[in-house]
Tab-separated table of C-alpha atoms and ligand atoms in Angstrom:
chain	number	residue	atom	x	y	z
A	1	UNK	CA	0.128	-20.234	-11.336
A	2	UNK	CA	-3.349	-19.041	-10.346
A	3	UNK	CA	-4.674	-20.142	-6.946
A	4	UNK	CA	-7.912	-22.092	-6.520
A	5	UNK	CA	-10.550	-19.789	-5.019
A	6	UNK	CA	-11.278	-20.866	-1.425
A	7	UNK	CA	-14.681	-22.513	-0.975
A	8	UNK	CA	-17.122	-20.485	1.142
A	9	UNK	CA	-16.147	-20.804	4.806
A	10	UNK	CA	-19.784	-21.360	5.816
A	11	UNK	CA	-19.800	-24.637	3.817
A	12	UNK	CA	-17.042	-25.929	6.082
A	13	UNK	CA	-18.749	-24.619	9.235
A	14	UNK	CA	-21.867	-26.554	8.301
A	15	UNK	CA	-20.529	-29.647	6.523
A	16	UNK	CA	-17.647	-30.456	8.867
A	17	UNK	CA	-19.753	-30.095	12.017
A	18	UNK	CA	-22.819	-32.192	11.114
A	19	UNK	CA	-21.651	-35.044	13.394
A	20	UNK	CA	-21.446	-32.854	16.517
A	21	UNK	CA	-24.713	-31.147	15.539
A	22	UNK	CA	-26.464	-34.512	15.413
A	23	UNK	CA	-25.048	-35.399	18.845
A	24	UNK	CA	-26.048	-31.944	20.192
A	25	UNK	CA	-29.678	-32.496	19.151
A	26	UNK	CA	-29.722	-35.735	21.137
A	27	UNK	CA	-28.335	-34.256	24.332
A	28	UNK	CA	-30.455	-34.220	27.506
A	29	UNK	CA	-31.648	-30.602	27.624
A	30	UNK	CA	-32.019	-29.909	23.849
A	31	UNK	CA	-33.789	-33.246	23.403
A	32	UNK	CA	-36.186	-32.555	26.285
A	33	UNK	CA	-36.905	-29.140	24.766
A	34	UNK	CA	-37.544	-30.339	21.207
A	35	UNK	CA	-39.733	-33.174	22.509
A	36	UNK	CA	-41.540	-30.848	24.913
A	37	UNK	CA	-40.847	-33.056	27.950
A	38	UNK	CA	-39.070	-30.283	29.890
A	39	UNK	CA	-41.253	-28.672	32.582
A	40	UNK	CA	-41.823	-24.940	32.909
A	41	UNK	CA	-39.603	-24.984	36.060
A	42	UNK	CA	-36.956	-27.011	34.220
A	43	UNK	CA	-36.960	-24.471	31.380
A	44	UNK	CA	-36.677	-21.563	33.845
A	45	UNK	CA	-33.712	-23.356	35.502
A	46	UNK	CA	-32.094	-23.808	32.098
A	47	UNK	CA	-32.513	-20.065	31.381
A	48	UNK	CA	-31.049	-19.101	34.754
A	49	UNK	CA	-27.900	-21.099	33.953
A	50	UNK	CA	-27.568	-20.374	30.218
A	51	UNK	CA	-27.915	-16.599	30.681
A	52	UNK	CA	-24.371	-16.605	32.097
A	53	UNK	CA	-23.007	-18.096	28.875
A	54	UNK	CA	-24.789	-15.529	26.725
A	55	UNK	CA	-23.710	-12.610	28.898
A	56	UNK	CA	-20.078	-13.694	28.667
A	57	UNK	CA	-20.399	-14.206	24.917
A	58	UNK	CA	-21.985	-10.777	24.433
A	59	UNK	CA	-18.981	-9.183	26.169
A	60	UNK	CA	-16.503	-11.260	24.132
A	61	UNK	CA	-18.398	-10.478	20.905
A	62	UNK	CA	-18.185	-6.775	21.610
A	63	UNK	CA	-14.407	-7.126	22.130
A	64	UNK	CA	-14.164	-9.108	18.878
A	65	UNK	CA	-15.793	-6.392	16.784
A	66	UNK	CA	-13.591	-3.745	18.368
A	67	UNK	CA	-10.466	-5.816	17.624
A	68	UNK	CA	-11.613	-6.698	14.081
A	69	UNK	CA	-13.884	-3.894	12.818
A	70	UNK	CA	-14.679	-5.735	9.571
A	71	UNK	CA	-16.839	-8.070	11.720
A	72	UNK	CA	-18.995	-5.194	13.013
A	73	UNK	CA	-21.367	-4.925	10.006
A	74	UNK	CA	-22.259	-8.610	10.470
A	75	UNK	CA	-23.650	-8.075	13.969
A	76	UNK	CA	-27.052	-6.569	14.647
A	77	UNK	CA	-28.012	-5.137	18.042
A	78	UNK	CA	-30.701	-7.851	18.322
A	79	UNK	CA	-27.979	-10.515	18.043
A	80	UNK	CA	-26.685	-9.834	21.549
A	81	UNK	CA	-28.535	-12.462	23.561
A	82	UNK	CA	-28.443	-11.267	27.202
A	83	UNK	CA	-31.504	-9.093	26.468
A	84	UNK	CA	-33.471	-12.126	25.194
A	85	UNK	CA	-32.548	-14.343	28.146
A	86	UNK	CA	-33.334	-11.433	30.488
A	87	UNK	CA	-36.810	-11.040	28.963
A	88	UNK	CA	-37.532	-14.757	29.364
A	89	UNK	CA	-36.227	-14.855	32.944
A	90	UNK	CA	-38.582	-11.999	33.806
A	91	UNK	CA	-41.472	-13.852	32.147
A	92	UNK	CA	-40.887	-16.962	34.310
A	93	UNK	CA	-40.143	-14.889	37.445
A	94	UNK	CA	-36.653	-16.371	37.601
A	95	UNK	CA	-33.198	-14.917	38.308
A	96	UNK	CA	-29.746	-15.741	36.942
A	97	UNK	CA	-28.368	-18.708	38.937
A	98	UNK	CA	-25.853	-17.940	41.665
A	99	UNK	CA	-24.504	-21.498	41.657
A	100	UNK	CA	-23.297	-22.507	38.195
A	101	UNK	CA	-23.538	-26.067	36.895
A	102	UNK	CA	-20.020	-27.362	36.021
A	103	UNK	CA	-20.930	-27.514	32.315
A	104	UNK	CA	-22.022	-23.870	32.366
A	105	UNK	CA	-18.985	-22.701	34.366
A	106	UNK	CA	-16.766	-24.535	31.831
A	107	UNK	CA	-18.480	-22.800	28.884
A	108	UNK	CA	-18.182	-19.341	30.514
A	109	UNK	CA	-14.537	-19.998	31.303
A	110	UNK	CA	-13.850	-21.028	27.693
A	111	UNK	CA	-15.467	-17.847	26.365
A	112	UNK	CA	-13.444	-15.659	28.737
A	113	UNK	CA	-10.122	-17.369	28.034
A	114	UNK	CA	-10.637	-17.055	24.245
A	115	UNK	CA	-11.974	-13.498	24.270
A	116	UNK	CA	-8.688	-12.224	22.811
A	117	UNK	CA	-9.289	-14.350	19.670
A	118	UNK	CA	-11.941	-12.466	17.657
A	119	UNK	CA	-12.545	-15.195	15.098
A	120	UNK	CA	-12.755	-17.971	17.673
A	121	UNK	CA	-15.327	-15.831	19.501
A	122	UNK	CA	-17.139	-15.284	16.221
A	123	UNK	CA	-17.273	-19.065	15.747
A	124	UNK	CA	-18.928	-19.385	19.163
A	125	UNK	CA	-21.387	-16.679	18.149
A	126	UNK	CA	-22.047	-18.364	14.764
A	127	UNK	CA	-23.290	-21.473	16.573
A	128	UNK	CA	-25.667	-19.665	18.927
A	129	UNK	CA	-27.084	-17.715	15.991
A	130	UNK	CA	-27.318	-20.831	13.771
A	131	UNK	CA	-28.951	-22.774	16.602
A	132	UNK	CA	-31.929	-20.400	16.336
A	133	UNK	CA	-32.835	-22.290	13.121
A	134	UNK	CA	-33.614	-25.332	15.277
A	135	UNK	CA	-34.704	-23.362	18.320
A	136	UNK	CA	-37.639	-21.956	16.370
A	137	UNK	CA	-39.000	-25.516	16.400
A	138	UNK	CA	-38.224	-25.745	20.126
A	139	UNK	CA	-40.134	-22.496	20.719
A	140	UNK	CA	-43.104	-23.735	18.698
A	141	UNK	CA	-43.234	-26.954	20.745
A	142	UNK	CA	-42.794	-25.281	24.141
A	143	UNK	CA	-45.346	-22.548	23.418
A	144	UNK	CA	-47.870	-25.282	22.816
A	145	UNK	CA	-46.820	-27.317	25.918
A	146	UNK	CA	-46.734	-24.259	28.226
A	147	UNK	CA	-49.882	-22.731	26.707
A	148	UNK	CA	-48.206	-19.513	25.514
A	149	UNK	CA	-50.084	-17.657	22.773
A	150	UNK	CA	-48.140	-14.390	22.608
A	151	UNK	CA	-45.224	-15.002	20.178
A	152	UNK	CA	-42.955	-12.528	21.992
A	153	UNK	CA	-43.554	-13.985	25.482
A	154	UNK	CA	-41.252	-16.438	27.236
A	155	UNK	CA	-39.455	-17.716	24.112
A	156	UNK	CA	-37.227	-14.803	23.115
A	157	UNK	CA	-34.124	-16.837	24.021
A	158	UNK	CA	-35.144	-19.526	21.499
A	159	UNK	CA	-36.821	-17.502	18.770
A	160	UNK	CA	-35.540	-13.935	18.997
A	161	UNK	CA	-35.922	-13.051	15.310
A	162	UNK	CA	-39.300	-14.604	14.474
A	163	UNK	CA	-40.173	-14.431	10.792
A	164	UNK	CA	-36.898	-12.618	10.024
A	165	UNK	CA	-34.874	-15.698	11.118
A	166	UNK	CA	-34.152	-17.206	7.706
A	167	UNK	CA	-33.306	-13.970	5.911
A	168	UNK	CA	-31.178	-12.726	8.797
A	169	UNK	CA	-29.264	-16.048	8.973
A	170	UNK	CA	-28.685	-16.019	5.192
A	171	UNK	CA	-27.393	-12.418	5.366
A	172	UNK	CA	-25.065	-13.308	8.249
A	173	UNK	CA	-23.612	-16.228	6.291
A	174	UNK	CA	-23.184	-14.077	3.159
A	175	UNK	CA	-21.329	-11.506	5.255
A	176	UNK	CA	-19.015	-14.186	6.671
A	177	UNK	CA	-18.273	-15.615	3.235
A	178	UNK	CA	-17.427	-12.150	1.938
A	179	UNK	CA	-14.666	-11.658	4.562
A	180	UNK	CA	-11.124	-11.917	3.266
A	181	UNK	CA	-9.723	-14.563	5.641
A	182	UNK	CA	-6.457	-16.455	5.355
A	183	UNK	CA	-6.203	-20.176	6.163
A	184	UNK	CA	-5.172	-19.609	9.802
A	185	UNK	CA	-8.107	-17.245	10.318
A	186	UNK	CA	-10.518	-19.723	8.719
A	187	UNK	CA	-9.179	-22.402	11.078
A	188	UNK	CA	-9.648	-20.105	14.097
A	189	UNK	CA	-13.286	-19.485	13.114
A	190	UNK	CA	-13.877	-23.212	12.558
A	191	UNK	CA	-12.303	-24.084	15.926
A	192	UNK	CA	-14.726	-21.646	17.591
A	193	UNK	CA	-17.710	-23.434	16.039
A	194	UNK	CA	-16.340	-26.862	17.002
A	195	UNK	CA	-15.817	-25.671	20.583
A	196	UNK	CA	-19.363	-24.264	20.763
A	197	UNK	CA	-20.928	-27.577	19.753
A	198	UNK	CA	-18.705	-29.484	22.164
A	199	UNK	CA	-19.320	-27.166	25.105
A	200	UNK	CA	-23.076	-27.208	24.432
A	201	UNK	CA	-23.135	-31.018	24.375
A	202	UNK	CA	-21.165	-30.991	27.633
A	203	UNK	CA	-23.419	-28.430	29.364
A	204	UNK	CA	-25.312	-31.228	31.117
A	205	UNK	CA	-22.160	-33.263	31.893
A	206	UNK	CA	-20.289	-33.030	35.190
A	207	UNK	CA	-17.219	-34.522	33.479
A	208	UNK	CA	-16.142	-33.103	30.115
A	209	UNK	CA	-16.300	-35.543	27.189
A	210	UNK	CA	-13.941	-34.844	24.286
A	211	UNK	CA	-15.050	-34.875	20.643
A	212	UNK	CA	-13.107	-38.142	20.142
A	213	UNK	CA	-14.969	-39.792	23.027
A	214	UNK	CA	-18.360	-38.536	21.882
A	215	UNK	CA	-17.779	-39.601	18.277
A	216	UNK	CA	-16.640	-43.033	19.478
A	217	UNK	CA	-19.733	-43.424	21.675
A	218	UNK	CA	-22.217	-42.191	19.049
A	219	UNK	CA	-20.232	-43.295	15.976
A	220	UNK	CA	-22.375	-46.180	14.760
A	221	UNK	CA	-25.640	-44.296	15.225
A	222	UNK	CA	-24.648	-41.078	13.467
A	223	UNK	CA	-26.307	-40.849	10.083
A	224	UNK	CA	-25.765	-37.872	7.820
A	225	UNK	CA	-28.603	-38.698	5.459
A	226	UNK	CA	-31.165	-39.054	8.256
A	227	UNK	CA	-29.820	-35.872	9.805
A	228	UNK	CA	-30.089	-33.862	6.593
A	229	UNK	CA	-33.564	-35.203	5.851
A	230	UNK	CA	-35.213	-34.094	9.058
A	231	UNK	CA	-32.927	-33.585	12.070
A	232	UNK	CA	-34.352	-34.971	15.311
A	233	UNK	CA	-37.825	-33.871	14.362
A	234	UNK	CA	-39.384	-33.637	10.955
A	235	UNK	CA	-38.213	-30.293	9.688
A	236	UNK	CA	-37.818	-29.351	6.018
A	237	UNK	CA	-34.391	-30.341	4.648
A	238	UNK	CA	-33.726	-26.829	3.351
A	239	UNK	CA	-34.510	-24.149	5.897
A	240	UNK	CA	-31.776	-21.720	5.037
B	1	LIG	C1	-32.980	-29.153	19.710
B	1	LIG	C2	-32.752	-29.874	18.646
B	1	LIG	C3	-32.283	-29.254	17.364
B	1	LIG	C4	-32.926	-29.270	16.161
B	1	LIG	C5	-34.236	-29.926	15.837
B	1	LIG	C6	-32.101	-28.526	15.227
B	1	LIG	C7	-32.447	-28.295	13.907
B	1	LIG	C8	-31.774	-27.482	13.035
B	1	LIG	C9	-32.205	-27.115	11.722
B	1	LIG	C10	-33.483	-27.566	11.064
B	1	LIG	C11	-31.282	-26.307	11.180
B	1	LIG	C12	-31.312	-25.619	9.803
B	1	LIG	C13	-31.042	-26.538	8.656
B	1	LIG	C14	-29.595	-26.871	8.398
B	1	LIG	O1	-28.755	-25.950	8.403
B	1	LIG	O2	-29.286	-28.046	8.114
B	1	LIG	C15	-30.255	-26.162	12.170
B	1	LIG	C16	-29.129	-25.411	11.975
B	1	LIG	C17	-28.185	-25.212	12.935
B	1	LIG	N1	-28.195	-25.683	14.225
B	1	LIG	FE1	-29.525	-26.947	15.023
B	1	LIG	N2	-30.987	-28.085	15.853
B	1	LIG	C18	-31.056	-28.496	17.171
B	1	LIG	C19	-30.142	-28.277	18.156
B	1	LIG	C20	-29.000	-27.519	17.994
B	1	LIG	C21	-28.037	-27.255	19.023
B	1	LIG	C22	-28.120	-27.763	20.470
B	1	LIG	C23	-27.065	-26.474	18.464
B	1	LIG	C24	-25.824	-25.893	19.066
B	1	LIG	C25	-24.975	-26.564	19.762
B	1	LIG	C26	-27.424	-26.249	17.070
B	1	LIG	C27	-26.697	-25.500	16.165
B	1	LIG	C28	-27.056	-25.249	14.861
B	1	LIG	C29	-26.273	-24.464	13.930
B	1	LIG	C30	-24.954	-23.785	14.198
B	1	LIG	C31	-26.983	-24.448	12.738
B	1	LIG	C32	-26.559	-23.769	11.442
B	1	LIG	C33	-25.875	-24.821	10.618
B	1	LIG	C34	-25.001	-24.187	9.563
B	1	LIG	O3	-25.537	-23.730	8.529
B	1	LIG	O4	-23.803	-24.142	9.804
B	1	LIG	N3	-28.596	-26.897	16.826
B	1	LIG	N4	-30.568	-26.871	13.288
C-alpha cells in the first residue's frame, strides 16, 4: 500500500501555532513595540536582556548544523543574531545586562539544555527568523517614534534583512520542507517552535505560565480569522 505524502512541515509550524502567535503579539513588550509606546531607554533595556537569548541560540544553532549537516545550507551567516543585537546595543550606547530577568534566564537555560537536540534548536531558530516578518512592522514604527532615518541604524535586531526579508523567509521554508524528516523529527522541530513562542510570551513574566494556562486565560478572545486578516496591526494577510 502506498503511503500518503507528508504535508509540508512548515504548514504545521504555522497553522498549529497561530494561537500562541496571537497571544505573543499581545504580550507586554511586543505590544509596546508594535504600538510604539516603548521608550528609547525601554528598548535599549530590552536589547540588553534579549542579546543573551540570541547569543545562546547562535551557539546552539552552530552545534545543530555540525550535528546535522543537512541543516547547514538553510542557514546564512546573516541569520546569526548576536551581530545584529550587538550593532543595536552600540547604537543606543548600551551593554548586555549583567542581571538577567527571570524570563530571559529561563529562555537561555532552555536553549542550553536542548542544545543537543538539533531539530528542537532549529525550531527555536525558525521562530526568531519568522518573527522578523512582524518585526519589520515594529522597526518601521520605532524608527518613526525614535526619529531614525538611516534604515541600518538601531533596528538591526528587528529588521536585519530589509527588502530581502520575504524572499529569504520563503527560501528558508522551502529548504525546511525539502528535508527528509521522519515523524519523530517533525515532532522535535514542532516542539522547538512551540517552546519558542511560549518562552517569548513568558519573557516578561516572573512566574512561568504554561500553554494550557495561557490558552485558558486568552481562550475566548483568540480569533483565527481576525489574526489572519491583520494580526495586531493592519498588515497584509499574505506577506510570505
Ligand atoms: C509584535 C507584534 C507582531 C506582529 C504584528 C506580527 C506579525 C506577523 C506577520 C504579519 C507575519 C507574517 C504573516 C503570516 O505568516 O501570517 C508574522 C509571522 C510570524 N511571526 Fe509574528 N508578529 C508579531 C509578534 C511575533 C512574536 C513576538 C513572535 C515570536 C514569539 C512572532 C513569530 C512569528 C513567526 C514564527 C512567524 C512565521 C509564521 C510561520 O509562517 O510559521 N511574531 N508575524
